CSV table of N, CA and C in Angstrom, one decimal:
chain,number,residue,atom,x,y,z
T,1,ILE,N,28.1,69.1,35.4
T,1,ILE,CA,27.7,69.8,34.2
T,1,ILE,C,27.6,68.7,33.1
T,2,ILE,N,28.5,67.7,33.0
T,2,ILE,CA,28.4,66.7,32.0
T,2,ILE,C,27.1,65.9,32.2
T,3,ALA,N,26.8,65.5,33.5
T,3,ALA,CA,25.6,64.8,33.8
T,3,ALA,C,24.3,65.5,33.3
T,4,ALA,N,24.3,66.8,33.5
T,4,ALA,CA,23.2,67.6,33.1
T,4,ALA,C,23.0,67.7,31.6
T,5,MET,N,24.2,67.8,30.9
T,5,MET,CA,24.2,67.8,29.5
T,5,MET,C,23.7,66.5,28.9
T,6,LEU,N,24.2,65.4,29.5
T,6,LEU,CA,23.7,64.1,29.1
T,6,LEU,C,22.2,63.9,29.3
T,7,LYS,N,21.7,64.4,30.4
T,7,LYS,CA,20.2,64.4,30.6
T,7,LYS,C,19.5,65.1,29.5
T,8,VAL,N,20.0,66.3,29.2
T,8,VAL,CA,19.3,67.1,28.2
T,8,VAL,C,19.3,66.4,26.8
T,9,ILE,N,20.5,65.9,26.4
T,9,ILE,CA,20.5,65.3,25.1
T,9,ILE,C,19.7,64.0,25.0
T,10,THR,N,19.6,63.3,26.2
T,10,THR,CA,18.9,62.1,26.3
T,10,THR,C,17.4,62.3,26.2
T,11,TYR,N,16.9,63.3,27.0
T,11,TYR,CA,15.4,63.5,27.1
T,11,TYR,C,14.9,64.6,26.2
T,12,ASP,N,15.7,65.4,25.6
T,12,ASP,CA,15.3,66.5,24.7
T,12,ASP,C,16.1,66.4,23.5
T,13,ARG,N,15.9,65.3,22.7
T,13,ARG,CA,16.7,65.0,21.5
T,13,ARG,C,16.7,66.2,20.5
T,14,ASP,N,15.7,67.0,20.4
T,14,ASP,CA,15.7,68.1,19.5
T,14,ASP,C,16.2,69.4,20.0
T,15,ASN,N,16.9,69.3,21.2
T,15,ASN,CA,17.4,70.5,21.8
T,15,ASN,C,18.4,71.2,20.9
T,16,SER,N,18.2,72.5,20.8
T,16,SER,CA,19.0,73.3,19.8
T,16,SER,C,20.5,73.3,20.2
T,17,HIS,N,20.8,72.9,21.4
T,17,HIS,CA,22.2,72.9,21.8
T,17,HIS,C,22.8,71.5,21.9
T,18,ALA,N,22.1,70.5,21.4
T,18,ALA,CA,22.5,69.1,21.5
T,18,ALA,C,23.9,68.8,20.9
T,19,SER,N,24.1,69.4,19.8
T,19,SER,CA,25.4,69.2,19.1
T,19,SER,C,26.6,69.8,20.0
T,20,TYR,N,26.3,71.0,20.5
T,20,TYR,CA,27.3,71.6,21.3
T,20,TYR,C,27.6,70.7,22.6
T,21,TYR,N,26.5,70.3,23.2
T,21,TYR,CA,26.6,69.5,24.4
T,21,TYR,C,27.4,68.2,24.1
T,22,ARG,N,27.1,67.5,23.0
T,22,ARG,CA,27.8,66.3,22.6
T,22,ARG,C,29.3,66.6,22.5
T,23,ASN,N,29.6,67.6,21.8
T,23,ASN,CA,31.1,68.0,21.6
T,23,ASN,C,31.7,68.3,22.9
T,24,PHE,N,31.0,69.1,23.7
T,24,PHE,CA,31.6,69.4,25.0
T,24,PHE,C,31.9,68.2,25.9
T,25,ILE,N,30.9,67.3,26.0
T,25,ILE,CA,31.0,66.1,26.8
T,25,ILE,C,32.2,65.3,26.3
T,26,LEU,N,32.3,65.1,25.0
T,26,LEU,CA,33.4,64.2,24.4
T,26,LEU,C,34.7,64.9,24.5
T,27,ALA,N,34.8,66.2,24.5
T,27,ALA,CA,36.0,66.9,24.7
T,27,ALA,C,36.5,66.9,26.2
T,28,ALA,N,35.5,67.0,27.1
T,28,ALA,CA,35.8,67.1,28.5
T,28,ALA,C,36.2,65.7,29.0
T,29,LYS,N,35.5,64.7,28.5
T,29,LYS,CA,35.7,63.3,28.9
T,29,LYS,C,35.7,62.3,27.7
T,30,PRO,N,36.8,62.3,27.0
T,30,PRO,CA,36.9,61.5,25.8
T,30,PRO,C,36.5,60.0,25.9
T,31,ASP,N,36.7,59.4,27.1
T,31,ASP,CA,36.4,58.0,27.2
T,31,ASP,C,35.0,57.7,27.8
T,32,ILE,N,34.2,58.7,27.8
T,32,ILE,CA,32.9,58.5,28.4
T,32,ILE,C,32.0,57.5,27.7
T,33,ALA,N,32.1,57.5,26.4
T,33,ALA,CA,31.3,56.5,25.6
T,33,ALA,C,31.6,55.1,26.0
T,34,ALA,N,32.9,54.8,26.1
T,34,ALA,CA,33.3,53.4,26.5
T,34,ALA,C,32.8,53.1,27.9
T,35,GLU,N,33.0,54.1,28.8
T,35,GLU,CA,32.5,53.9,30.2
T,35,GLU,C,31.0,53.7,30.3
T,36,LEU,N,30.3,54.5,29.6
T,36,LEU,CA,28.8,54.3,29.6
T,36,LEU,C,28.4,52.9,29.0
T,37,SER,N,29.1,52.5,28.0
T,37,SER,CA,28.8,51.2,27.3
T,37,SER,C,29.1,50.1,28.3
T,38,VAL,N,30.2,50.1,28.9
T,38,VAL,CA,30.6,49.0,29.9
T,38,VAL,C,29.6,49.0,31.1
T,39,THR,N,29.3,50.2,31.6
T,39,THR,CA,28.5,50.3,32.7
T,39,THR,C,27.0,49.9,32.4
T,40,GLY,N,26.5,50.3,31.2
T,40,GLY,CA,25.2,49.9,30.8
T,40,GLY,C,25.1,48.4,30.7
T,41,VAL,N,26.1,47.8,30.0
T,41,VAL,CA,26.0,46.3,29.9
T,41,VAL,C,26.1,45.6,31.2
T,42,GLU,N,27.0,46.1,32.1
T,42,GLU,CA,27.1,45.5,33.4
T,42,GLU,C,25.8,45.6,34.2
T,43,GLN,N,25.2,46.7,34.1
T,43,GLN,CA,23.9,46.9,34.8
T,43,GLN,C,22.8,45.9,34.2
T,44,ALA,N,22.8,45.8,32.9
T,44,ALA,CA,21.9,44.8,32.3
T,44,ALA,C,22.2,43.4,32.8
T,45,ASN,N,23.5,43.0,32.8
T,45,ASN,CA,23.9,41.7,33.2
T,45,ASN,C,23.5,41.4,34.7
T,46,GLN,N,23.4,42.5,35.5
T,46,GLN,CA,23.0,42.4,36.9
T,46,GLN,C,21.5,42.5,37.0
T,47,LYS,N,20.8,42.6,35.9
T,47,LYS,CA,19.4,42.7,35.8
T,47,LYS,C,18.8,44.0,36.4
T,48,ASN,N,19.7,45.0,36.5
T,48,ASN,CA,19.2,46.4,36.8
T,48,ASN,C,18.8,47.1,35.6
T,49,TYR,N,17.7,46.7,35.0
T,49,TYR,CA,17.3,47.1,33.7
T,49,TYR,C,17.0,48.6,33.6
T,50,ASP,N,16.3,49.1,34.6
T,50,ASP,CA,16.0,50.6,34.6
T,50,ASP,C,17.3,51.4,34.5
T,51,ILE,N,18.2,51.1,35.3
T,51,ILE,CA,19.5,51.8,35.2
T,51,ILE,C,20.2,51.6,33.9
T,52,ALA,N,20.3,50.4,33.4
T,52,ALA,CA,20.9,50.1,32.2
T,52,ALA,C,20.2,50.8,31.0
T,53,GLU,N,18.9,50.9,31.0
T,53,GLU,CA,18.2,51.6,30.0
T,53,GLU,C,18.6,53.1,30.0
T,54,GLU,N,18.6,53.7,31.2
T,54,GLU,CA,18.9,55.1,31.3
T,54,GLU,C,20.4,55.4,30.8
T,55,ILE,N,21.3,54.5,31.2
T,55,ILE,CA,22.7,54.7,30.7
T,55,ILE,C,22.8,54.5,29.2
T,56,LEU,N,22.2,53.5,28.7
T,56,LEU,CA,22.3,53.2,27.3
T,56,LEU,C,21.5,54.2,26.4
T,57,ALA,N,20.5,54.8,27.0
T,57,ALA,CA,19.7,55.9,26.3
T,57,ALA,C,20.6,57.1,26.2
T,58,ALA,N,21.4,57.4,27.3
T,58,ALA,CA,22.3,58.5,27.3
T,58,ALA,C,23.4,58.3,26.3
T,59,LEU,N,23.9,57.0,26.2
T,59,LEU,CA,25.0,56.7,25.2
T,59,LEU,C,24.4,56.9,23.8
T,60,ARG,N,23.2,56.4,23.6
T,60,ARG,CA,22.6,56.6,22.3
T,60,ARG,C,22.5,58.0,21.9
T,61,ALA,N,22.1,58.9,22.8
T,61,ALA,CA,22.0,60.3,22.6
T,61,ALA,C,23.3,60.9,22.3
T,62,LEU,N,24.4,60.4,23.0
T,62,LEU,CA,25.7,60.9,22.8
T,62,LEU,C,26.3,60.5,21.5
T,63,GLN,N,25.9,59.3,21.0
T,63,GLN,CA,26.5,58.8,19.7
T,63,GLN,C,25.3,58.4,18.8
T,64,PRO,N,24.6,59.4,18.3
T,64,PRO,CA,23.4,59.2,17.5
T,64,PRO,C,23.7,58.6,16.1
T,65,THR,N,24.9,58.7,15.7
T,65,THR,CA,25.3,58.1,14.4
T,65,THR,C,25.9,56.7,14.5
T,66,GLU,N,25.9,56.2,15.7
T,66,GLU,CA,26.5,54.8,15.9
T,66,GLU,C,25.3,53.9,16.2
T,67,PRO,N,25.3,52.7,15.6
T,67,PRO,CA,24.2,51.8,15.8
T,67,PRO,C,24.3,51.0,17.2
T,68,ASP,N,25.5,50.8,17.6
T,68,ASP,CA,25.7,49.9,18.8
T,68,ASP,C,24.9,50.3,20.1
T,69,PRO,N,24.9,51.6,20.4
T,69,PRO,CA,24.2,52.0,21.6
T,69,PRO,C,22.7,51.7,21.5
T,70,ALA,N,22.1,51.9,20.4
T,70,ALA,CA,20.7,51.7,20.2
T,70,ALA,C,20.4,50.2,20.2
T,71,LEU,N,21.3,49.4,19.6
T,71,LEU,CA,21.2,47.9,19.5
T,71,LEU,C,21.3,47.4,20.9
T,72,ASN,N,22.2,47.9,21.7
T,72,ASN,CA,22.3,47.4,23.1
T,72,ASN,C,21.0,47.8,23.9
T,73,LEU,N,20.5,49.0,23.7
T,73,LEU,CA,19.3,49.4,24.4
T,73,LEU,C,18.1,48.5,24.0
T,74,ALA,N,18.0,48.1,22.7
T,74,ALA,CA,17.0,47.3,22.3
T,74,ALA,C,17.1,45.9,22.9
T,75,LEU,N,18.3,45.4,23.1
T,75,LEU,CA,18.5,44.1,23.8
T,75,LEU,C,18.0,44.2,25.2
T,76,VAL,N,18.3,45.3,25.9
T,76,VAL,CA,17.9,45.5,27.3
T,76,VAL,C,16.4,45.6,27.3
T,77,TYR,N,15.7,46.3,26.4
T,77,TYR,CA,14.3,46.3,26.4
T,77,TYR,C,13.7,44.9,26.2
T,78,GLU,N,14.3,44.1,25.3
T,78,GLU,CA,13.8,42.7,25.1
T,78,GLU,C,14.0,41.9,26.4
T,79,GLU,N,15.1,42.0,27.1
T,79,GLU,CA,15.3,41.3,28.4
T,79,GLU,C,14.3,41.8,29.4
T,80,HIS,N,14.0,43.1,29.5
T,80,HIS,CA,13.1,43.6,30.4
T,80,HIS,C,11.7,43.1,30.1
T,81,ALA,N,11.3,43.0,28.9
T,81,ALA,CA,10.0,42.4,28.5
T,81,ALA,C,9.9,41.0,28.9
T,82,LYS,N,11.0,40.2,28.8
T,82,LYS,CA,11.0,38.8,29.2
T,82,LYS,C,10.7,38.7,30.7
T,83,VAL,N,11.3,39.6,31.5
T,83,VAL,CA,11.1,39.6,33.0
T,83,VAL,C,9.7,39.8,33.3
T,84,TYR,N,9.0,40.8,32.6
T,84,TYR,CA,7.6,41.0,32.8
T,84,TYR,C,6.8,39.9,32.3
T,85,GLU,N,7.2,39.2,31.3
T,85,GLU,CA,6.4,38.1,30.8
T,85,GLU,C,6.4,37.0,31.8
T,86,LYS,N,7.6,36.7,32.4
T,86,LYS,CA,7.7,35.6,33.4
T,86,LYS,C,6.9,36.0,34.6
T,87,GLY,N,6.8,37.3,35.0
T,87,GLY,CA,6.1,37.7,36.1
T,87,GLY,C,4.6,37.9,35.8
T,88,ASN,N,4.2,37.6,34.6
T,88,ASN,CA,2.8,37.7,34.2
T,88,ASN,C,2.3,39.1,34.2
T,89,ARG,N,3.2,40.1,34.0
T,89,ARG,CA,2.8,41.5,33.8
T,89,ARG,C,2.8,41.8,32.4
T,90,LEU,N,1.7,41.3,31.7
T,90,LEU,CA,1.7,41.4,30.2
T,90,LEU,C,1.5,42.8,29.7
T,91,ASP,N,0.9,43.7,30.5
T,91,ASP,CA,0.8,45.1,30.1
T,91,ASP,C,2.2,45.7,29.9
T,92,LEU,N,3.1,45.5,30.9
T,92,LEU,CA,4.4,46.0,30.9
T,92,LEU,C,5.3,45.3,29.8
T,93,MET,N,5.1,44.0,29.7
T,93,MET,CA,5.8,43.3,28.7
T,93,MET,C,5.5,43.9,27.3
T,94,GLU,N,4.2,44.1,27.0
T,94,GLU,CA,3.8,44.7,25.7
T,94,GLU,C,4.4,46.1,25.5
T,95,THR,N,4.5,46.9,26.6
T,95,THR,CA,5.1,48.2,26.5
T,95,THR,C,6.5,48.1,26.1
T,96,TYR,N,7.3,47.2,26.7
T,96,TYR,CA,8.7,47.0,26.3
T,96,TYR,C,8.8,46.4,24.9
T,97,LEU,N,8.0,45.5,24.5
T,97,LEU,CA,8.1,45.0,23.2
T,97,LEU,C,7.8,46.1,22.2
T,98,ASP,N,6.8,46.9,22.5
T,98,ASP,CA,6.5,48.1,21.6
T,98,ASP,C,7.7,49.0,21.5
T,99,GLN,N,8.4,49.3,22.6
T,99,GLN,CA,9.6,50.1,22.6
T,99,GLN,C,10.7,49.5,21.8
T,100,THR,N,10.8,48.2,21.9
T,100,THR,CA,11.8,47.5,21.2
T,100,THR,C,11.5,47.5,19.7
T,101,HIS,N,10.3,47.3,19.3
T,101,HIS,CA,9.9,47.3,17.9
T,101,HIS,C,10.2,48.7,17.3
T,102,ALA,N,9.8,49.8,18.1
T,102,ALA,CA,10.0,51.2,17.6
T,102,ALA,C,11.5,51.5,17.4
T,103,LEU,N,12.3,51.0,18.4
T,103,LEU,CA,13.7,51.2,18.3
T,103,LEU,C,14.3,50.5,17.1
T,104,TYR,N,13.9,49.3,16.8
T,104,TYR,CA,14.4,48.6,15.6
T,104,TYR,C,13.9,49.3,14.4
T,105,SER,N,12.7,49.8,14.4
T,105,SER,CA,12.2,50.5,13.2
T,105,SER,C,13.1,51.7,12.9
T,106,ASP,N,13.5,52.5,14.0
T,106,ASP,CA,14.4,53.6,13.9
T,106,ASP,C,15.7,53.2,13.3
T,107,LEU,N,16.2,52.1,13.9
T,107,LEU,CA,17.5,51.6,13.5
T,107,LEU,C,17.5,51.2,12.0
T,108,LEU,N,16.5,50.5,11.5
T,108,LEU,CA,16.4,50.1,10.1
T,108,LEU,C,16.3,51.3,9.2
T,109,LYS,N,15.7,52.4,9.7
T,109,LYS,CA,15.7,53.6,8.8
T,109,LYS,C,17.0,54.3,8.8
T,110,GLN,N,17.7,54.3,9.9
T,110,GLN,CA,19.0,55.0,10.0
T,110,GLN,C,20.1,54.2,9.5
T,111,PHE,N,20.1,52.9,9.7
T,111,PHE,CA,21.2,52.0,9.3
T,111,PHE,C,20.6,50.8,8.4
T,112,PRO,N,20.1,51.1,7.3
T,112,PRO,CA,19.4,50.0,6.5
T,112,PRO,C,20.4,48.9,6.0
T,113,LYS,N,21.6,49.2,6.0
T,113,LYS,CA,22.6,48.2,5.4
T,113,LYS,C,23.6,47.7,6.5
T,114,HIS,N,23.2,47.9,7.8
T,114,HIS,CA,24.1,47.4,8.8
T,114,HIS,C,23.7,46.0,9.2
T,115,PRO,N,24.7,45.0,9.1
T,115,PRO,CA,24.4,43.6,9.3
T,115,PRO,C,23.9,43.3,10.7
T,116,ARG,N,24.5,43.9,11.7
T,116,ARG,CA,24.0,43.6,13.1
T,116,ARG,C,22.6,44.1,13.4
T,117,VAL,N,22.2,45.1,12.7
T,117,VAL,CA,20.8,45.6,12.8
T,117,VAL,C,19.9,44.5,12.3
T,118,HIS,N,20.2,44.0,11.2
T,118,HIS,CA,19.3,42.9,10.6
T,118,HIS,C,19.4,41.6,11.4
T,119,PHE,N,20.6,41.3,11.9
T,119,PHE,CA,20.8,40.1,12.8
T,119,PHE,C,19.9,40.2,14.0
T,120,ASN,N,20.0,41.4,14.7
T,120,ASN,CA,19.2,41.5,15.9
T,120,ASN,C,17.7,41.6,15.6
T,121,CYS,N,17.3,42.3,14.6
T,121,CYS,CA,15.9,42.4,14.2
T,121,CYS,C,15.4,41.0,13.9
T,122,GLY,N,16.2,40.2,13.2
T,122,GLY,CA,15.7,38.8,12.8
T,122,GLY,C,15.5,38.0,14.1
T,123,HIS,N,16.3,38.1,15.1
T,123,HIS,CA,16.1,37.4,16.3
T,123,HIS,C,14.9,38.0,17.1
T,124,PHE,N,14.7,39.3,17.1
T,124,PHE,CA,13.6,39.8,17.7
T,124,PHE,C,12.3,39.3,17.1
T,125,PHE,N,12.2,39.3,15.8
T,125,PHE,CA,11.0,38.8,15.2
T,125,PHE,C,10.8,37.2,15.3
T,126,LEU,N,11.9,36.5,15.5
T,126,LEU,CA,11.8,35.1,15.8
T,126,LEU,C,11.1,35.0,17.2
T,127,HIS,N,11.6,35.7,18.1
T,127,HIS,CA,11.0,35.7,19.5
T,127,HIS,C,9.5,36.1,19.4
T,128,MET,N,9.2,37.0,18.5
T,128,MET,CA,7.8,37.5,18.4
T,128,MET,C,6.9,36.5,17.5
T,129,LYS,N,7.6,35.5,17.0
T,129,LYS,CA,6.9,34.5,16.2
T,129,LYS,C,6.4,35.0,14.9
T,130,ASN,N,7.1,36.1,14.4
T,130,ASN,CA,6.8,36.7,13.1
T,130,ASN,C,7.9,36.2,12.2
T,131,TYR,N,7.6,35.0,11.7
T,131,TYR,CA,8.7,34.2,11.0
T,131,TYR,C,9.0,34.8,9.6
T,132,VAL,N,8.0,35.5,9.0
T,132,VAL,CA,8.2,36.1,7.7
T,132,VAL,C,9.2,37.3,7.8
T,133,ARG,N,9.0,38.1,8.8
T,133,ARG,CA,9.9,39.3,9.0
T,133,ARG,C,11.2,38.8,9.5
T,134,ALA,N,11.2,37.7,10.4
T,134,ALA,CA,12.5,37.2,10.8
T,134,ALA,C,13.3,36.7,9.7
T,135,ARG,N,12.7,35.9,8.8
T,135,ARG,CA,13.4,35.4,7.6
T,135,ARG,C,14.0,36.5,6.7
T,136,ASP,N,13.1,37.6,6.5
T,136,ASP,CA,13.6,38.7,5.7
T,136,ASP,C,14.9,39.3,6.3
T,137,HIS,N,14.9,39.6,7.6
T,137,HIS,CA,16.0,40.2,8.2
T,137,HIS,C,17.2,39.3,8.2
T,138,LEU,N,17.0,38.1,8.5
T,138,LEU,CA,18.1,37.1,8.5
T,138,LEU,C,18.7,36.9,7.1
T,139,GLU,N,17.9,36.9,6.1
T,139,GLU,CA,18.4,36.8,4.8
T,139,GLU,C,19.2,38.1,4.4
T,140,GLN,N,18.7,39.2,4.8
T,140,GLN,CA,19.5,40.4,4.6
T,140,GLN,C,20.8,40.4,5.3
T,141,TYR,N,20.8,39.9,6.5
T,141,TYR,CA,22.0,39.7,7.3
T,141,TYR,C,23.0,38.9,6.5
T,142,LEU,N,22.6,37.8,5.9
T,142,LEU,CA,23.5,36.9,5.1
T,142,LEU,C,24.1,37.7,3.9
T,143,GLU,N,23.3,38.6,3.3
T,143,GLU,CA,23.8,39.4,2.2
T,143,GLU,C,24.9,40.4,2.6
T,144,LEU,N,24.7,41.0,3.8
T,144,LEU,CA,25.5,42.1,4.3
T,144,LEU,C,26.7,41.7,5.1
T,145,SER,N,26.7,40.6,5.7
T,145,SER,CA,27.7,40.2,6.7
T,145,SER,C,28.9,39.4,6.1
T,146,ASP,N,30.0,39.5,6.8
T,146,ASP,CA,31.2,38.7,6.4
T,146,ASP,C,31.6,37.9,7.6
T,147,ASP,N,30.8,37.8,8.6
T,147,ASP,CA,31.1,37.0,9.8
T,147,ASP,C,30.6,35.5,9.5
T,148,THR,N,31.6,34.7,9.2
T,148,THR,CA,31.2,33.3,8.7
T,148,THR,C,30.6,32.5,9.8
T,149,LYS,N,31.0,32.7,11.1
T,149,LYS,CA,30.5,31.9,12.2
T,149,LYS,C,29.0,32.2,12.4
T,150,LYS,N,28.7,33.5,12.4
T,150,LYS,CA,27.3,34.0,12.6
T,150,LYS,C,26.5,33.6,11.4
T,151,LYS,N,27.1,33.7,10.2
T,151,LYS,CA,26.3,33.3,9.0
T,151,LYS,C,25.9,31.8,9.0
T,152,GLU,N,26.8,31.0,9.5
T,152,GLU,CA,26.5,29.6,9.6
T,152,GLU,C,25.3,29.4,10.6
T,153,MET,N,25.3,30.1,11.7
T,153,MET,CA,24.2,30.0,12.6
T,153,MET,C,22.9,30.5,12.0
T,154,VAL,N,23.0,31.6,11.2
T,154,VAL,CA,21.8,32.1,10.5
T,154,VAL,C,21.2,31.1,9.5
T,155,VAL,N,22.1,30.5,8.7
T,155,VAL,CA,21.7,29.5,7.7
T,155,VAL,C,21.0,28.4,8.4
T,156,THR,N,21.5,27.9,9.6
T,156,THR,CA,20.8,26.9,10.4
T,156,THR,C,19.4,27.3,10.8
T,157,ILE,N,19.3,28.5,11.2
T,157,ILE,CA,18.0,29.0,11.6
T,157,ILE,C,17.0,29.1,10.4
T,158,LEU,N,17.5,29.6,9.3
T,158,LEU,CA,16.7,29.7,8.1
T,158,LEU,C,16.3,28.3,7.6
T,159,ASP,N,17.2,27.4,7.7
T,159,ASP,CA,16.9,26.0,7.3
T,159,ASP,C,15.8,25.4,8.2
T,160,GLU,N,15.8,25.7,9.5
T,160,GLU,CA,14.8,25.2,10.4
T,160,GLU,C,13.5,25.9,10.1
T,161,LEU,N,13.5,27.2,9.8
T,161,LEU,CA,12.3,27.9,9.4
T,161,LEU,C,11.7,27.3,8.2
T,162,THR,N,12.5,26.9,7.2
T,162,THR,CA,12.0,26.3,6.0
T,162,THR,C,11.4,25.0,6.3
T,163,ARG,N,12.1,24.1,7.1
T,163,ARG,CA,11.6,22.8,7.5
T,163,ARG,C,10.2,23.0,8.2
T,164,GLN,N,10.2,23.9,9.1
T,164,GLN,CA,8.9,24.1,9.9
T,164,GLN,C,7.8,24.5,9.0
T,165,SER,N,8.1,25.4,8.0
T,165,SER,CA,7.1,25.9,7.1
T,165,SER,C,6.6,24.7,6.2
T,166,GLU,N,7.5,23.9,5.8
T,166,GLU,CA,7.1,22.7,4.9
T,166,GLU,C,6.3,21.7,5.8
T,167,SER,N,6.7,21.6,7.0
T,167,SER,CA,5.9,20.7,7.9
T,167,SER,C,4.5,21.2,8.1
T,168,ASP,N,4.4,22.5,8.3
T,168,ASP,CA,3.1,23.1,8.5
T,168,ASP,C,2.2,22.9,7.2
T,169,GLU,N,2.8,23.1,6.0
T,169,GLU,CA,2.1,23.0,4.8
T,169,GLU,C,1.7,21.5,4.6
T,170,TRP,N,2.6,20.6,4.9
T,170,TRP,CA,2.2,19.2,4.8
T,170,TRP,C,1.1,18.8,5.7
T,171,PHE,N,1.1,19.4,6.9
T,171,PHE,CA,0.1,19.1,7.9
T,171,PHE,C,-1.3,19.6,7.4
T,172,ARG,N,-1.3,20.8,6.8
T,172,ARG,CA,-2.5,21.4,6.3
T,172,ARG,C,-3.0,20.6,5.2
């Protein structure tokens, strides 16, 4: 019953019974979110991306007001895209990058002041070589975060982006 309810809320997000199903699942199995999270991450680490995506999508549907399930799902999409890039399957790589971009757009709308959302978006746009958007999100991360270690890393990245930009200008 729980598996069926998870499928419904995962693939029919506008289902009129979604709230009831979430409440039922969490009441019947209070530790399910932690179990799904651990299992999804383990599957991603083992490079079983399709399974990891399905598990993390279910977790995202179960916890729609939490950013972490969607952030983890976006990271799995990014990794899946890299696999297809290495395999020279550019059509599938683009599909996964589009899904990642769409997921980050949703996250930014739903959690505009969440530091980890901006941190992950910044890194995604770095990978995409969209340095303007990467800089924007990393600067927002600096404003929102209190994690000094990550902030130091972000400052280093921003400094490198500035140096690269200045080098490009000098070259031109």
